[in-house]
């Protein structure tokens, strides 16, 4: 598939540029996918880009809100872009554009053309296509953009070039309805995240849709990887379950030295404010089981108290605040932050929704040893999106690293992406 798409691009690539002013999402025909796969025009107008204003009163208020955010000495935060419903991000390997997913029907493209640390343009990506919860974008090192949706995976072989056009080269890695069984398609826990591993395989997190799945679902879910992480070749072949026993894993990254996969997991609701703890998991190889639905953060789940947990379940590396909703995860590999942050792991806490005393809405940092083990307790890195009155003014989702060594933090509540930089 990859070679065929590259040949098609070389034969017929044409780039466009354009601006418009509409912001409301539009439904586009699903048959456009077949047209674009065959390198045919769809006739989608430039107005479909729906660029987002970046310097209006709303943006000014977001900048004012950032005055509340507390950071370690030497760090500063600024509004990078206004991006509606901003979720997980993928920074282009060429440094041209960053793509932002949502839990709705839009993918966004952010471009900082003058490289001043602020996006000059935010517009819809591939507006001639219909997306279905395109939460999870990720890049291969050779520039292929993958987007993991609710029940499909798409690939865009030259996204950093074609994003200027409403029409774009696209292929289906996993066809609609084939990522999970169609009968298991849900509205809940469907925010997929993907990554390309050191083995060049495509890894995808699949949350299970229940608070705790019924017992009759366990065998099926373990077989297909729901409540786990699956991997496959980049063309979609040889799909397999990589790890299982997660409840709703949203956010993963590979350690830059060991190559091991780390993942957040969100825990069971309804057992109290302070239990079970959240999980930061280290996956050292295929076939590991992380306890769910028998255990969550080492806590027995009442629904399964009469059933034995699998032998040798893996405990979390770090237990986090209960119900804080740990999402995005990033190993820092830049050279602009102080040495303590090198190869440590940043995590974004979205914030609790059903805790009597809210917690989260912050970015945490966990220092690591050279062998990839945790070197100390998690520490608060960026906080203030949850006010003393218990009100959210933002809810961090994901963390991404730019080429200049700064990091981006997405916020789906405020509809924004922030940039955190360091200077001595």
mmCIF file of C-alpha atoms in Angstrom:
data_model
loop_
_atom_site.group_PDB
_atom_site.id
_atom_site.type_symbol
_atom_site.label_atom_id
_atom_site.label_comp_id
_atom_site.label_asym_id
_atom_site.label_seq_id
_atom_site.Cartn_x
_atom_site.Cartn_y
_atom_site.Cartn_z
ATOM 1 C CA UNK A 1 0.000 0.000 0.000
ATOM 2 C CA UNK A 2 2.739 2.443 0.945
ATOM 3 C CA UNK A 3 4.617 1.981 -2.344
ATOM 4 C CA UNK A 4 1.424 2.312 -4.383
ATOM 5 C CA UNK A 5 0.449 5.522 -2.621
ATOM 6 C CA UNK A 6 3.914 6.998 -3.041
ATOM 7 C CA UNK A 7 3.817 6.227 -6.765
ATOM 8 C CA UNK A 8 0.434 7.915 -7.078
ATOM 9 C CA UNK A 9 1.675 10.990 -5.215
ATOM 10 C CA UNK A 10 4.728 11.333 -7.420
ATOM 11 C CA UNK A 11 2.522 11.103 -10.514
ATOM 12 C CA UNK A 12 -0.166 13.576 -9.553
ATOM 13 C CA UNK A 13 0.700 15.726 -6.554
ATOM 14 C CA UNK A 14 -0.743 19.220 -6.644
ATOM 15 C CA UNK A 15 -0.745 21.570 -3.634
ATOM 16 C CA UNK A 16 -3.273 24.285 -2.923
ATOM 17 C CA UNK A 17 -3.592 27.089 -0.367
ATOM 18 C CA UNK A 18 -6.663 28.979 0.801
ATOM 19 C CA UNK A 19 -8.489 30.695 3.646
ATOM 20 C CA UNK A 20 -12.158 31.014 4.639
ATOM 21 C CA UNK A 21 -14.140 32.186 7.636
ATOM 22 C CA UNK A 22 -16.782 29.528 8.496
ATOM 23 C CA UNK A 23 -16.256 27.516 11.686
ATOM 24 C CA UNK A 24 -19.191 25.120 11.877
ATOM 25 C CA UNK A 25 -18.424 21.461 11.156
ATOM 26 C CA UNK A 26 -19.879 20.131 7.915
ATOM 27 C CA UNK A 27 -20.791 16.617 6.850
ATOM 28 C CA UNK A 28 -18.935 15.455 3.769
ATOM 29 C CA UNK A 29 -19.678 12.445 1.556
ATOM 30 C CA UNK A 30 -18.064 9.157 2.576
ATOM 31 C CA UNK A 31 -17.607 8.269 -1.112
ATOM 32 C CA UNK A 32 -14.886 10.914 -1.257
ATOM 33 C CA UNK A 33 -12.557 8.358 0.325
ATOM 34 C CA UNK A 34 -12.762 6.185 -2.779
ATOM 35 C CA UNK A 35 -12.161 9.180 -5.035
ATOM 36 C CA UNK A 36 -9.120 10.336 -3.098
ATOM 37 C CA UNK A 37 -7.689 6.818 -2.938
ATOM 38 C CA UNK A 38 -7.795 6.842 -6.743
ATOM 39 C CA UNK A 39 -6.189 10.338 -6.862
ATOM 40 C CA UNK A 40 -9.427 11.893 -8.142
ATOM 41 C CA UNK A 41 -10.682 15.361 -7.282
ATOM 42 C CA UNK A 42 -13.774 15.697 -5.077
ATOM 43 C CA UNK A 43 -14.571 19.294 -5.937
ATOM 44 C CA UNK A 44 -14.412 20.365 -2.297
ATOM 45 C CA UNK A 45 -14.097 24.194 -2.108
ATOM 46 C CA UNK A 46 -11.431 26.098 -0.205
ATOM 47 C CA UNK A 47 -14.103 27.395 2.184
ATOM 48 C CA UNK A 48 -14.213 23.913 3.704
ATOM 49 C CA UNK A 49 -10.924 24.623 5.526
ATOM 50 C CA UNK A 50 -12.877 26.695 8.091
ATOM 51 C CA UNK A 51 -9.859 28.563 9.525
ATOM 52 C CA UNK A 52 -10.068 29.416 13.210
ATOM 53 C CA UNK A 53 -9.501 33.035 14.359
ATOM 54 C CA UNK A 54 -6.330 33.330 16.426
ATOM 55 C CA UNK A 55 -6.431 36.920 17.641
ATOM 56 C CA UNK A 56 -10.013 37.607 18.687
ATOM 57 C CA UNK A 57 -11.490 38.227 22.146
ATOM 58 C CA UNK A 58 -11.655 34.516 22.873
ATOM 59 C CA UNK A 59 -7.925 34.086 22.258
ATOM 60 C CA UNK A 60 -7.234 37.141 24.432
ATOM 61 C CA UNK A 61 -9.156 35.581 27.328
ATOM 62 C CA UNK A 62 -7.231 32.305 26.973
ATOM 63 C CA UNK A 63 -3.972 34.242 27.195
ATOM 64 C CA UNK A 64 -5.259 35.928 30.354
ATOM 65 C CA UNK A 65 -6.218 32.536 31.834
ATOM 66 C CA UNK A 66 -2.642 31.339 31.378
ATOM 67 C CA UNK A 67 -1.517 33.869 33.987
ATOM 68 C CA UNK A 68 -2.927 31.394 36.532
ATOM 69 C CA UNK A 69 -0.649 28.539 35.457
ATOM 70 C CA UNK A 70 2.235 27.735 37.788
ATOM 71 C CA UNK A 71 5.492 26.313 36.370
ATOM 72 C CA UNK A 72 8.990 25.589 37.725
ATOM 73 C CA UNK A 73 11.445 28.521 37.612
ATOM 74 C CA UNK A 74 12.676 29.374 34.118
ATOM 75 C CA UNK A 75 9.645 27.958 32.314
ATOM 76 C CA UNK A 76 6.955 29.988 30.604
ATOM 77 C CA UNK A 77 3.684 29.138 28.899
ATOM 78 C CA UNK A 78 1.953 30.866 26.013
ATOM 79 C CA UNK A 79 -1.078 30.291 23.827
ATOM 80 C CA UNK A 80 0.183 28.457 20.760
ATOM 81 C CA UNK A 81 -3.169 28.135 18.999
ATOM 82 C CA UNK A 82 -6.921 28.192 19.375
ATOM 83 C CA UNK A 83 -8.002 24.702 18.257
ATOM 84 C CA UNK A 84 -11.605 23.588 18.878
ATOM 85 C CA UNK A 85 -11.866 20.364 20.905
ATOM 86 C CA UNK A 86 -8.065 19.829 20.745
ATOM 87 C CA UNK A 87 -7.085 16.283 21.720
ATOM 88 C CA UNK A 88 -4.058 14.214 20.703
ATOM 89 C CA UNK A 89 -1.325 15.700 18.521
ATOM 90 C CA UNK A 90 1.231 14.598 15.933
ATOM 91 C CA UNK A 91 4.149 16.864 15.017
ATOM 92 C CA UNK A 92 5.235 16.522 11.397
ATOM 93 C CA UNK A 93 8.755 15.068 10.923
ATOM 94 C CA UNK A 94 9.641 18.023 8.665
ATOM 95 C CA UNK A 95 8.552 20.517 11.307
ATOM 96 C CA UNK A 96 6.068 22.083 8.903
ATOM 97 C CA UNK A 97 2.736 21.404 10.597
ATOM 98 C CA UNK A 98 1.224 19.784 13.678
ATOM 99 C CA UNK A 99 -2.005 17.803 13.394
ATOM 100 C CA UNK A 100 -4.590 17.785 16.168
ATOM 101 C CA UNK A 101 -7.334 15.200 16.607
ATOM 102 C CA UNK A 102 -10.741 15.569 18.245
ATOM 103 C CA UNK A 103 -13.476 13.363 19.654
ATOM 104 C CA UNK A 104 -15.866 14.807 17.084
ATOM 105 C CA UNK A 105 -15.565 14.905 13.292
ATOM 106 C CA UNK A 106 -12.676 17.315 12.678
ATOM 107 C CA UNK A 107 -8.920 17.032 12.317
ATOM 108 C CA UNK A 108 -7.005 20.305 12.573
ATOM 109 C CA UNK A 109 -3.685 21.473 11.128
ATOM 110 C CA UNK A 110 -1.609 24.079 13.017
ATOM 111 C CA UNK A 111 1.152 25.966 11.206
ATOM 112 C CA UNK A 112 3.688 28.357 12.739
ATOM 113 C CA UNK A 113 4.989 29.904 9.529
ATOM 114 C CA UNK A 114 7.260 32.569 11.028
ATOM 115 C CA UNK A 115 8.568 30.266 13.789
ATOM 116 C CA UNK A 116 7.839 32.645 16.655
ATOM 117 C CA UNK A 117 6.339 29.965 18.900
ATOM 118 C CA UNK A 118 2.753 30.869 18.006
ATOM 119 C CA UNK A 119 0.655 29.252 15.272
ATOM 120 C CA UNK A 120 -0.250 31.663 12.484
ATOM 121 C CA UNK A 121 -2.897 29.407 10.990
ATOM 122 C CA UNK A 122 -5.283 26.713 12.210
ATOM 123 C CA UNK A 123 -7.596 25.065 9.679
ATOM 124 C CA UNK A 124 -9.356 21.770 9.099
ATOM 125 C CA UNK A 125 -7.249 18.959 7.728
ATOM 126 C CA UNK A 126 -8.585 16.919 4.785
ATOM 127 C CA UNK A 127 -11.983 18.672 4.774
ATOM 128 C CA UNK A 128 -13.143 16.563 1.826
ATOM 129 C CA UNK A 129 -13.229 13.510 4.126
ATOM 130 C CA UNK A 130 -15.725 12.442 6.788
ATOM 131 C CA UNK A 131 -13.987 11.518 10.061
ATOM 132 C CA UNK A 132 -15.457 9.541 12.958
ATOM 133 C CA UNK A 133 -13.772 10.445 16.266
ATOM 134 C CA UNK A 134 -10.308 11.073 14.747
ATOM 135 C CA UNK A 135 -8.706 11.353 18.181
ATOM 136 C CA UNK A 136 -5.368 9.691 17.469
ATOM 137 C CA UNK A 137 -2.905 11.002 14.874
ATOM 138 C CA UNK A 138 0.654 9.663 14.746
ATOM 139 C CA UNK A 139 3.583 9.876 12.310
ATOM 140 C CA UNK A 140 6.047 7.373 10.955
ATOM 141 C CA UNK A 141 9.601 8.669 10.666
ATOM 142 C CA UNK A 142 9.283 8.801 6.877
ATOM 143 C CA UNK A 143 6.302 11.145 7.007
ATOM 144 C CA UNK A 144 3.234 8.892 6.813
ATOM 145 C CA UNK A 145 0.434 10.281 8.982
ATOM 146 C CA UNK A 146 -1.851 7.679 10.571
ATOM 147 C CA UNK A 147 -5.204 8.577 12.112
ATOM 148 C CA UNK A 148 -6.873 6.090 14.458
ATOM 149 C CA UNK A 149 -10.625 6.603 14.586
ATOM 150 C CA UNK A 150 -13.386 4.842 16.498
ATOM 151 C CA UNK A 151 -13.301 1.805 14.194
ATOM 152 C CA UNK A 152 -10.946 2.576 11.313
ATOM 153 C CA UNK A 153 -7.347 3.630 10.625
ATOM 154 C CA UNK A 154 -6.442 5.932 7.748
ATOM 155 C CA UNK A 155 -3.007 6.782 6.353
ATOM 156 C CA UNK A 156 -1.947 9.988 4.591
ATOM 157 C CA UNK A 157 1.402 9.391 2.830
ATOM 158 C CA UNK A 158 2.385 13.047 2.393
ATOM 159 C CA UNK A 159 0.269 14.939 4.900
ATOM 160 C CA UNK A 160 2.809 17.737 5.426
ATOM 161 C CA UNK A 161 2.631 18.511 1.694
ATOM 162 C CA UNK A 162 -1.006 17.830 0.852
ATOM 163 C CA UNK A 163 -2.541 19.526 3.913
ATOM 164 C CA UNK A 164 -2.735 22.773 1.920
ATOM 165 C CA UNK A 165 -5.371 21.174 -0.339
ATOM 166 C CA UNK A 166 -8.945 20.081 0.490
ATOM 167 C CA UNK A 167 -8.154 16.911 -1.478
ATOM 168 C CA UNK A 168 -5.404 14.666 -0.169
ATOM 169 C CA UNK A 169 -3.821 11.293 -0.880
ATOM 170 C CA UNK A 170 -5.266 8.749 1.546
ATOM 171 C CA UNK A 171 -5.441 5.010 2.108
ATOM 172 C CA UNK A 172 -7.206 2.669 4.523
ATOM 173 C CA UNK A 173 -4.888 0.715 6.793
ATOM 174 C CA UNK A 174 -7.855 -0.810 8.602
ATOM 175 C CA UNK A 175 -11.202 -0.466 6.872
ATOM 176 C CA UNK A 176 -14.275 0.933 8.569
ATOM 177 C CA UNK A 177 -15.720 -1.626 10.999
ATOM 178 C CA UNK A 178 -12.616 -3.846 11.108
ATOM 179 C CA UNK A 179 -10.536 -2.357 13.945
ATOM 180 C CA UNK A 180 -12.895 -3.947 16.476
ATOM 181 C CA UNK A 181 -15.984 -6.102 15.883
ATOM 182 C CA UNK A 182 -18.832 -3.908 14.636
ATOM 183 C CA UNK A 183 -21.137 -5.109 17.387
ATOM 184 C CA UNK A 184 -18.657 -3.750 19.975
ATOM 185 C CA UNK A 185 -18.651 -0.246 18.473
ATOM 186 C CA UNK A 186 -19.549 2.233 21.215
ATOM 187 C CA UNK A 187 -19.863 5.919 22.069
ATOM 188 C CA UNK A 188 -17.738 5.407 25.181
ATOM 189 C CA UNK A 189 -13.959 4.998 25.572
ATOM 190 C CA UNK A 190 -13.400 5.318 21.817
ATOM 191 C CA UNK A 191 -10.585 7.908 21.856
ATOM 192 C CA UNK A 192 -7.901 5.839 20.114
ATOM 193 C CA UNK A 193 -4.219 6.736 20.329
ATOM 194 C CA UNK A 194 -1.552 5.386 17.975
ATOM 195 C CA UNK A 195 2.255 5.309 17.847
ATOM 196 C CA UNK A 196 4.875 3.814 15.531
ATOM 197 C CA UNK A 197 7.265 1.675 17.553
ATOM 198 C CA UNK A 198 11.015 1.081 17.203
ATOM 199 C CA UNK A 199 10.044 -2.121 15.374
ATOM 200 C CA UNK A 200 8.261 0.099 12.785
ATOM 201 C CA UNK A 201 4.928 -1.445 13.700
ATOM 202 C CA UNK A 202 1.769 0.541 14.326
ATOM 203 C CA UNK A 203 0.489 0.369 17.921
ATOM 204 C CA UNK A 204 -3.107 1.339 18.831
ATOM 205 C CA UNK A 205 -4.812 1.598 22.219
ATOM 206 C CA UNK A 206 -8.343 0.195 22.458
ATOM 207 C CA UNK A 207 -10.371 1.174 25.493
ATOM 208 C CA UNK A 208 -13.221 -1.142 26.504
ATOM 209 C CA UNK A 209 -16.574 0.677 26.503
ATOM 210 C CA UNK A 210 -17.916 -0.202 29.962
ATOM 211 C CA UNK A 211 -17.042 0.963 33.451
ATOM 212 C CA UNK A 212 -16.409 -2.746 34.054
ATOM 213 C CA UNK A 213 -17.213 -5.072 31.176
ATOM 214 C CA UNK A 214 -19.655 -7.981 31.706
ATOM 215 C CA UNK A 215 -18.022 -11.329 32.383
ATOM 216 C CA UNK A 216 -19.300 -12.738 29.097
ATOM 217 C CA UNK A 217 -17.204 -10.137 27.236
ATOM 218 C CA UNK A 218 -13.828 -11.016 28.768
ATOM 219 C CA UNK A 219 -12.849 -13.805 26.385
ATOM 220 C CA UNK A 220 -13.775 -11.816 23.280
ATOM 221 C CA UNK A 221 -12.038 -8.664 24.473
ATOM 222 C CA UNK A 222 -8.802 -10.475 25.270
ATOM 223 C CA UNK A 223 -8.905 -12.155 21.868
ATOM 224 C CA UNK A 224 -9.320 -8.945 19.827
ATOM 225 C CA UNK A 225 -7.473 -6.545 22.154
ATOM 226 C CA UNK A 226 -10.323 -4.427 23.487
ATOM 227 C CA UNK A 227 -9.087 -3.122 26.818
ATOM 228 C CA UNK A 228 -5.551 -3.498 25.517
ATOM 229 C CA UNK A 229 -2.971 -2.392 22.995
ATOM 230 C CA UNK A 230 -2.757 -3.982 19.567
ATOM 231 C CA UNK A 231 -0.014 -3.756 16.972
ATOM 232 C CA UNK A 232 0.228 -4.418 13.251
ATOM 233 C CA UNK A 233 2.399 -3.736 10.253
ATOM 234 C CA UNK A 234 2.023 -0.269 8.822
ATOM 235 C CA UNK A 235 -0.090 -1.661 5.987
ATOM 236 C CA UNK A 236 -2.512 -3.200 8.493
ATOM 237 C CA UNK A 237 -1.333 -6.788 8.108
ATOM 238 C CA UNK A 238 -0.394 -9.188 10.925
ATOM 239 C CA UNK A 239 -2.586 -7.498 13.511
ATOM 240 C CA UNK A 240 -2.070 -8.933 16.993
ATOM 241 C CA UNK A 241 -2.786 -8.196 20.644
ATOM 242 C CA UNK A 242 0.351 -6.747 22.251
ATOM 243 C CA UNK A 243 -0.842 -6.266 25.839
ATOM 244 C CA UNK A 244 -4.136 -6.771 27.644
ATOM 245 C CA UNK A 245 -5.692 -6.055 31.039
ATOM 246 C CA UNK A 246 -6.055 -2.304 30.568
ATOM 247 C CA UNK A 247 -9.373 -0.578 31.218
ATOM 248 C CA UNK A 248 -9.205 2.567 29.108
ATOM 249 C CA UNK A 249 -5.627 3.246 27.997
ATOM 250 C CA UNK A 250 -5.315 6.719 26.437
ATOM 251 C CA UNK A 251 -1.750 7.917 25.939
ATOM 252 C CA UNK A 252 1.462 6.022 25.244
ATOM 253 C CA UNK A 253 5.060 6.544 24.164
ATOM 254 C CA UNK A 254 8.228 4.506 23.661
ATOM 255 C CA UNK A 255 11.224 5.020 25.921
ATOM 256 C CA UNK A 256 13.963 6.619 23.780
ATOM 257 C CA UNK A 257 16.716 4.304 25.095
ATOM 258 C CA UNK A 258 15.111 0.987 26.054
ATOM 259 C CA UNK A 259 12.441 1.076 23.348
ATOM 260 C CA UNK A 260 9.871 -0.151 25.866
ATOM 261 C CA UNK A 261 6.290 1.011 25.588
ATOM 262 C CA UNK A 262 4.756 2.992 28.443
ATOM 263 C CA UNK A 263 1.021 3.618 28.782
ATOM 264 C CA UNK A 264 -1.446 5.432 30.997
ATOM 265 C CA UNK A 265 -4.646 3.707 32.075
ATOM 266 C CA UNK A 266 -7.849 5.176 33.480
ATOM 267 C CA UNK A 267 -9.440 3.387 36.379
ATOM 268 C CA UNK A 268 -12.854 2.160 37.486
ATOM 269 C CA UNK A 269 -15.454 4.695 38.626
ATOM 270 C CA UNK A 270 -17.849 4.303 41.515
ATOM 271 C CA UNK A 271 -15.546 2.813 44.166
ATOM 272 C CA UNK A 272 -14.886 6.052 46.035
ATOM 273 C CA UNK A 273 -12.958 9.293 45.650
ATOM 274 C CA UNK A 274 -9.559 7.805 46.385
ATOM 275 C CA UNK A 275 -9.676 4.344 44.849
ATOM 276 C CA UNK A 276 -8.530 2.751 42.646
ATOM 277 C CA UNK A 277 -5.380 4.712 41.788
ATOM 278 C CA UNK A 278 -4.549 5.653 38.213
ATOM 279 C CA UNK A 279 -1.841 3.701 36.428
ATOM 280 C CA UNK A 280 1.371 4.519 34.607
ATOM 281 C CA UNK A 281 2.415 1.196 33.092
ATOM 282 C CA UNK A 282 5.698 -0.059 31.651
ATOM 283 C CA UNK A 283 5.226 -2.755 29.004
ATOM 284 C CA UNK A 284 8.484 -4.651 28.612
ATOM 285 C CA UNK A 285 7.325 -7.078 25.921
ATOM 286 C CA UNK A 286 4.345 -8.705 24.222
ATOM 287 C CA UNK A 287 1.810 -10.838 26.061
ATOM 288 C CA UNK A 288 1.724 -9.056 29.409
ATOM 289 C CA UNK A 289 -1.502 -8.725 31.407
ATOM 290 C CA UNK A 290 -2.092 -5.600 33.528
ATOM 291 C CA UNK A 291 -4.887 -6.911 35.701
ATOM 292 C CA UNK A 292 -8.182 -5.464 34.505
ATOM 293 C CA UNK A 293 -11.047 -6.357 34.988
ATOM 294 C CA UNK A 294 -9.876 -8.385 37.980
ATOM 295 C CA UNK A 295 -7.575 -5.700 39.370
ATOM 296 C CA UNK A 296 -7.192 -1.972 38.846
ATOM 297 C CA UNK A 297 -4.159 -0.318 40.393
ATOM 298 C CA UNK A 298 -3.796 -3.357 42.634
ATOM 299 C CA UNK A 299 -7.383 -3.020 43.895
ATOM 300 C CA UNK A 300 -9.781 -5.943 43.463
ATOM 301 C CA UNK A 301 -12.816 -5.082 41.335
ATOM 302 C CA UNK A 302 -16.025 -6.153 43.172
ATOM 303 C CA UNK A 303 -17.688 -7.451 39.977
ATOM 304 C CA UNK A 304 -14.871 -10.030 39.655
ATOM 305 C CA UNK A 305 -14.188 -10.810 43.321
ATOM 306 C CA UNK A 306 -15.189 -14.444 42.784
ATOM 307 C CA UNK A 307 -12.741 -14.924 39.899
ATOM 308 C CA UNK A 308 -8.987 -15.387 40.089
ATOM 309 C CA UNK A 309 -6.827 -12.824 38.337
ATOM 310 C CA UNK A 310 -4.386 -14.196 35.748
ATOM 311 C CA UNK A 311 -1.023 -15.231 37.155
ATOM 312 C CA UNK A 312 1.832 -12.720 36.934
ATOM 313 C CA UNK A 313 -0.259 -9.618 36.317
ATOM 314 C CA UNK A 314 1.975 -6.548 35.984
ATOM 315 C CA UNK A 315 1.665 -3.800 38.588
ATOM 316 C CA UNK A 316 1.875 -0.131 37.553
ATOM 317 C CA UNK A 317 5.252 1.617 37.712
ATOM 318 C CA UNK A 318 3.574 4.648 39.259
ATOM 319 C CA UNK A 319 0.180 4.920 40.944
ATOM 320 C CA UNK A 320 -1.455 8.274 40.288
ATOM 321 C CA UNK A 321 -4.311 10.223 41.871
ATOM 322 C CA UNK A 322 -7.605 8.360 41.627
ATOM 323 C CA UNK A 323 -9.944 9.541 38.864
ATOM 324 C CA UNK A 324 -7.599 12.296 37.664
ATOM 325 C CA UNK A 325 -7.826 10.840 34.119
ATOM 326 C CA UNK A 326 -4.205 10.448 33.017
ATOM 327 C CA UNK A 327 -4.125 10.830 29.216
ATOM 328 C CA UNK A 328 -1.218 12.071 27.080
ATOM 329 C CA UNK A 329 2.280 10.738 27.743
ATOM 330 C CA UNK A 330 5.639 11.962 26.404
ATOM 331 C CA UNK A 331 9.286 11.068 26.982
ATOM 332 C CA UNK A 332 11.267 14.291 26.713
ATOM 333 C CA UNK A 333 14.199 13.968 24.297
ATOM 334 C CA UNK A 334 15.017 17.634 23.694
ATOM 335 C CA UNK A 335 18.024 19.624 24.907
ATOM 336 C CA UNK A 336 16.340 22.879 25.926
ATOM 337 C CA UNK A 337 14.966 21.846 29.335
ATOM 338 C CA UNK A 338 17.228 21.332 32.395
ATOM 339 C CA UNK A 339 19.055 17.989 32.550
ATOM 340 C CA UNK A 340 16.624 16.439 35.068
ATOM 341 C CA UNK A 341 13.920 16.360 32.397
ATOM 342 C CA UNK A 342 15.986 14.495 29.807
ATOM 343 C CA UNK A 343 14.315 11.156 29.081
ATOM 344 C CA UNK A 344 11.881 11.673 31.917
ATOM 345 C CA UNK A 345 8.179 11.268 31.242
ATOM 346 C CA UNK A 346 5.535 13.981 31.142
ATOM 347 C CA UNK A 347 1.864 13.042 31.581
ATOM 348 C CA UNK A 348 -1.299 15.108 31.175
ATOM 349 C CA UNK A 349 -4.136 14.752 33.669
ATOM 350 C CA UNK A 350 -7.475 15.669 32.151
ATOM 351 C CA UNK A 351 -9.155 16.066 35.530
ATOM 352 C CA UNK A 352 -11.857 14.145 37.377
ATOM 353 C CA UNK A 353 -15.527 14.237 36.417
ATOM 354 C CA UNK A 354 -17.274 12.394 39.258
ATOM 355 C CA UNK A 355 -15.035 12.970 42.270
ATOM 356 C CA UNK A 356 -16.632 14.932 45.143
ATOM 357 C CA UNK A 357 -13.425 16.977 45.364
ATOM 358 C CA UNK A 358 -12.061 17.532 41.836
ATOM 359 C CA UNK A 359 -8.447 16.660 41.107
ATOM 360 C CA UNK A 360 -6.160 16.838 38.071
ATOM 361 C CA UNK A 361 -6.155 19.316 35.155
ATOM 362 C CA UNK A 362 -2.365 19.533 35.205
ATOM 363 C CA UNK A 363 0.841 18.238 33.670
ATOM 364 C CA UNK A 364 2.999 15.915 35.792
ATOM 365 C CA UNK A 365 6.635 14.851 35.433
ATOM 366 C CA UNK A 366 8.201 11.555 36.507
ATOM 367 C CA UNK A 367 12.028 11.359 36.615
ATOM 368 C CA UNK A 368 13.558 8.111 35.333
ATOM 369 C CA UNK A 369 16.791 6.202 35.836
ATOM 370 C CA UNK A 370 19.027 5.302 32.889
ATOM 371 C CA UNK A 371 17.515 1.809 32.790
ATOM 372 C CA UNK A 372 14.018 3.252 32.339
ATOM 373 C CA UNK A 373 12.758 2.674 35.877
ATOM 374 C CA UNK A 374 11.114 5.442 37.877
ATOM 375 C CA UNK A 375 13.708 7.455 39.824
ATOM 376 C CA UNK A 376 11.316 9.242 42.126
ATOM 377 C CA UNK A 377 7.803 10.439 42.799
ATOM 378 C CA UNK A 378 5.705 12.203 40.226
ATOM 379 C CA UNK A 379 5.862 15.955 40.601
ATOM 380 C CA UNK A 380 3.531 18.708 39.495
ATOM 381 C CA UNK A 381 4.995 20.499 36.475
ATOM 382 C CA UNK A 382 2.206 22.751 35.180
ATOM 383 C CA UNK A 383 -0.952 23.390 37.206
ATOM 384 C CA UNK A 384 -3.682 25.974 37.611
ATOM 385 C CA UNK A 385 -6.360 24.871 35.145
ATOM 386 C CA UNK A 386 -8.396 23.724 38.169
ATOM 387 C CA UNK A 387 -9.142 26.780 40.324
ATOM 388 C CA UNK A 388 -9.401 26.896 44.096
ATOM 389 C CA UNK A 389 -13.163 27.105 43.620
ATOM 390 C CA UNK A 390 -13.120 23.700 41.937
ATOM 391 C CA UNK A 391 -13.806 25.152 38.482
ATOM 392 C CA UNK A 392 -12.040 24.018 35.320
ATOM 393 C CA UNK A 393 -10.622 26.725 33.061
ATOM 394 C CA UNK A 394 -8.868 24.074 31.001
ATOM 395 C CA UNK A 395 -8.379 20.317 30.813
ATOM 396 C CA UNK A 396 -5.012 19.083 29.466
ATOM 397 C CA UNK A 397 -5.172 16.098 27.117
ATOM 398 C CA UNK A 398 -1.908 15.477 25.289
ATOM 399 C CA UNK A 399 1.742 16.519 25.207
ATOM 400 C CA UNK A 400 3.940 16.768 22.120
ATOM 401 C CA UNK A 401 7.507 17.958 21.564
ATOM 402 C CA UNK A 402 8.493 20.493 18.938
ATOM 403 C CA UNK A 403 11.849 20.489 17.152
ATOM 404 C CA UNK A 404 13.001 23.517 19.157
ATOM 405 C CA UNK A 405 12.764 21.502 22.398
ATOM 406 C CA UNK A 406 9.601 23.154 23.684
ATOM 407 C CA UNK A 407 6.477 21.114 24.379
ATOM 408 C CA UNK A 408 2.844 21.547 23.387
ATOM 409 C CA UNK A 409 -0.113 20.802 25.665
ATOM 410 C CA UNK A 410 -3.591 20.370 24.188
ATOM 411 C CA UNK A 411 -6.786 21.319 26.005
ATOM 412 C CA UNK A 412 -10.153 20.071 24.726
ATOM 413 C CA UNK A 413 -12.189 22.076 27.253
ATOM 414 C CA UNK A 414 -10.841 25.500 26.321
ATOM 415 C CA UNK A 415 -10.202 24.442 22.736
ATOM 416 C CA UNK A 416 -6.549 25.401 22.754
ATOM 417 C CA UNK A 417 -2.948 24.269 22.442
ATOM 418 C CA UNK A 418 -0.306 25.799 24.733
ATOM 419 C CA UNK A 419 3.467 25.955 24.329
ATOM 420 C CA UNK A 420 5.817 25.558 27.307
ATOM 421 C CA UNK A 421 9.408 26.726 26.811
ATOM 422 C CA UNK A 422 12.464 27.262 29.014
ATOM 423 C CA UNK A 423 15.067 29.987 29.233
ATOM 424 C CA UNK A 424 17.681 30.524 31.924
#
